[in-house]
Amino acid sequence: MFSSVPKFKTAFLKKLEMMFGTSFEESTSQEQFQTLGHMIREYVSADWIQTNELYRAGAKKQVYYLSIEFLLGRLLRHNLLNLGVEEVVCKGLRELGIELDQLEEIEADAGLGNGGLGRLAACFLDSLASLDLPGHGLGIRYKHGLFEQKIVDGYQVELPEQWLRHGHVWEVRKTDDAVEIPFWGEIETRMENGRLVFRHLNAEPIMAIPYDLPVIGYHTQTVNTLRLWNAEPARFPAHADIFKYKKETESVSEFLYPDDTHDEGKILRLKQQYFLVAASLKAIVKSFKKKNKSLLAFQDYVSIHINDTHPAIAVPELMRILMDDEGLGWDEAWRITVQTLSYTNHTTLAEALERWPLRIFQPLLPRIFMIIEEINERFCKEVWKQYPGDWDRVERMAVIAHGEVRMAPLAIVGSHSINGVAKLHTEILKNREMNLFYQFYPERFNNKTNGITHRRWLLKANPGLSGLITDAIGPDWIGEPHKLAELMRYNTDSVFLGKLHEIKQRNKERLAKTILDKTGIEIDTESIFDVQVKRLHAYKRQLLNVLHIMHLYNELKKDPDALLSPRTFIFGAKASPGYYFAKKVIKLINSVADKVNKDPATKDKLKVVFLENYRVSLAEEIFPAADISEQISTASKEASGTGNMKFMMNGALTLGTLDGANVEITERVGRENIFLFGLSAEEVLDYQNNGGYHSLEYYHHDARIREIVDQLVNGFFPDTDNHFNEVYDTLLGHNDQYFVLKDFASYAEAHLEVSRKYLDRGKWLRMSLVNIAQSGYFSSDRTVREYADDIWKVHSALKV
Ligand code: 26W
């Protein structure tokens, strides 16, 4: 049906009529989109079946990636590209009077994630399939993805996101593969034939129904599976309140990250975690059993990855299955568990290190809790044996302590591999945050620097640039992204650089139009597009960026020629609903935008735009249009960052601290092709441990800082009385935990350098080219290969 334009058109029209009982002339865009989606699913079904058969029959090891987030975004264009049918479809639709670009907009983003962690999972799926690796994702089919953000009077307002309103074309409901997951109840322990048997009595079951999505590799036959679990009532109890039971059950897959400030929310989150893990492990074990291999060889056929601590409960759950369901003894079960599981840490921030109060954990998951107690006891004994008398060490490493189950220790103890997501991050884990564990299990720790799929973030998102690249060096870079380095030979080719400039301009014009449509703000496409898009968090320091903009504004008011190159600052960020400070920063950005954009004295030189509802599809439009990528986290706090890689790959220059993967970006492009500033990770950690930083001194000694910080509270912003008092307090009253004022001068200097460099167009373009050429290393193909070789030990299913 995709073999020629006429065939596609005929098939499309027929399918549309069959699906919707309507003529083409009467059909809506939604119906047209659904039709195309179904055609693609049908088209891949043969390969999907074949891939599954290959996996079922074959002796190849499978890897399962357990993640509470999958931030997929849209799939239409991505699937068309990977299948190699984009051109036929585009032409065919055009002949019917439909623009693919517009049809693409109909699709809702699958926003089942928050930020980097979830997007990384989605990039990995693409790379696994494209490298023909037998790897599958397992997650939750949240009814509502991450909230939809509206900005009202400069404030963030959260609305429930509705990606399933028109159904999800790519999914297949697999009712026959449903499994029941027990919660609450009691455990009965009995001796039977000389061994202990555990029975879970009076449990409240929840049904987990899988929805499978095909994960289509780039120009290959491999179609892997992303399985998302939906929570539904198992059977209605005759006695209880049926509506209450239904509602409670369904709430398990209703929202991503329910508010967990109260016990009710905590219970729901823990339920979600066990729901994902228990359903997934049931499916994995079932599929393993079809191979008729000995359970003792489980780890040779199955690898299970724990993406951050959210699925760490896989450790006791796999133990439970192997012992209670399969009858293995503890030692055998433990060996298999540790050899099967691996774990990635994504952050060192204390607030993200999960811990569950026993008063919740024990009653909700009684059998799992028993197993964790045993794991803890055995582990503590081992530590004690190696460090006799060192109570303090045992306490700090324990899986259960101070009335809580600690998920990171659980994941570490139960996995054969623990990795950080960038060199610096892994070093910090080894030498600081997880040092005691590193001393105990040095061989388990390793680094896997993050990556992004260059197919979505360059090939698809930036057709202009990818076309130019292919014209210059041929198409091999798509399969082997390290070949982007061949672009280095165009470093002095002014014709090539001119084209690079043209493409950036087109992308900027396109974004400028979107901005005008969405915000009414007109921006100058000759100005530097200076972009910071990412979750809003104090450590990411959007505050530093906006304070610096206030400074630029103050300068411009004093001297209209103060700014060497006009600037457009673009922000996109969601604040977690309960994160008060983050929401204040959003308001501050919008207040500054209001002031700056309206002032006739500055509006031609300085513009500030806050784009609401930042998400994958919007990101795809933003990265290709950026000149400057703001990666300004307090050094040591950003585990890796992946936006930094997306910008670089699209030719933006990084303005950043030596944090996360910025360190490795610098290694690749060289210091002359990046704008660095600020404290080093070493220095930050030193100040944190030993003190010595006093933000007030910077306030008193730097007139620029004094001016902007005062403006937060002195009525500078009309109609926002006292709105920014708390921001003022974090900077001065609470000694500026994230070193915003400390790094201010160095940041301002780096910005000056940016302005100077931008004046030399040829130089700038050469820097941009080096960034693109060196970005191949940051393809998730490289990352996934490293995981496959070093951790999962899985190999291409197609090769014998
Ligand atoms: C317990 C609740 C929770 C859930 C998610 C706490 C924190 C999170 C984060 C949003 C996790 C996250 O996205 N981390 C990011 O992971 C990326 C992929 O490895 C890294 O590039 C980012 O530096 C890291 O912040």
Coordinates of C-alpha atoms and ligand atoms in Angstrom, one line a residue, residues 68-69 114-118 120 257 260 269 273 308-310 344-347 351-354 421 450 535 539-540 637-643, ligand 1:
I68 CA 7.7 4.9 35.2
E69 CA 8.1 7.5 32.4
N114 CA 8.3 14.7 33.1
G115 CA 11.6 15.4 31.6
G116 CA 15.0 13.9 30.8
L117 CA 14.5 10.5 32.4
G118 CA 11.3 9.8 30.4
L120 CA 15.8 9.1 27.6
Y257 CA 3.3 11.4 39.8
D260 CA 2.6 12.7 47.4
R269 CA 2.6 6.2 44.0
Q273 CA 5.4 1.2 41.2
D308 CA 15.9 5.1 38.4
T309 CA 14.6 3.8 41.7
H310 CA 10.9 3.9 40.8
T344 CA 20.6 3.5 36.5
N345 CA 20.8 6.5 38.8
H346 CA 19.6 9.8 37.3
T347 CA 20.1 12.3 40.1
E351 CA 14.7 15.1 47.4
A352 CA 14.6 12.6 44.5
L353 CA 16.0 9.7 46.6
E354 CA 12.9 7.7 47.3
V421 CA 24.5 9.0 33.2
N450 CA 23.5 9.7 27.9
R535 CA 11.9 21.4 33.8
Y539 CA 19.3 23.9 40.5
K540 CA 18.8 24.5 36.8
K637 CA 23.7 19.1 40.3
E638 CA 22.7 18.2 36.7
A639 CA 23.4 14.4 36.3
S640 CA 23.8 14.7 32.5
G641 CA 21.3 16.8 30.7
T642 CA 20.1 15.7 27.2
G643 CA 18.7 19.0 25.9
Ligands
26W1 C1 10.7 10.7 42.9 C2 10.1 11.6 42.0 C3 11.1 12.1 40.9 C4 10.7 11.7 39.6 C5 11.5 12.2 38.6 C6 12.2 12.8 41.1 C7 12.9 13.3 40.1 C8 12.6 12.9 38.8 C9 13.4 13.5 37.7 C10 12.5 14.3 36.8 C11 14.3 12.5 37.0 C12 15.0 13.1 35.8 O1 14.4 13.4 34.8 N1 16.3 13.2 35.8 C13 17.1 13.6 34.7 O2 17.5 12.4 34.0 C14 18.1 12.8 32.7 C15 18.4 11.5 32.0 O3 19.3 10.8 32.6 C16 19.4 13.6 33.0 O4 19.9 13.9 31.8 C17 19.1 14.8 33.8 O5 20.3 15.4 34.2 C18 18.3 14.4 35.1 O6 17.9 15.5 35.8

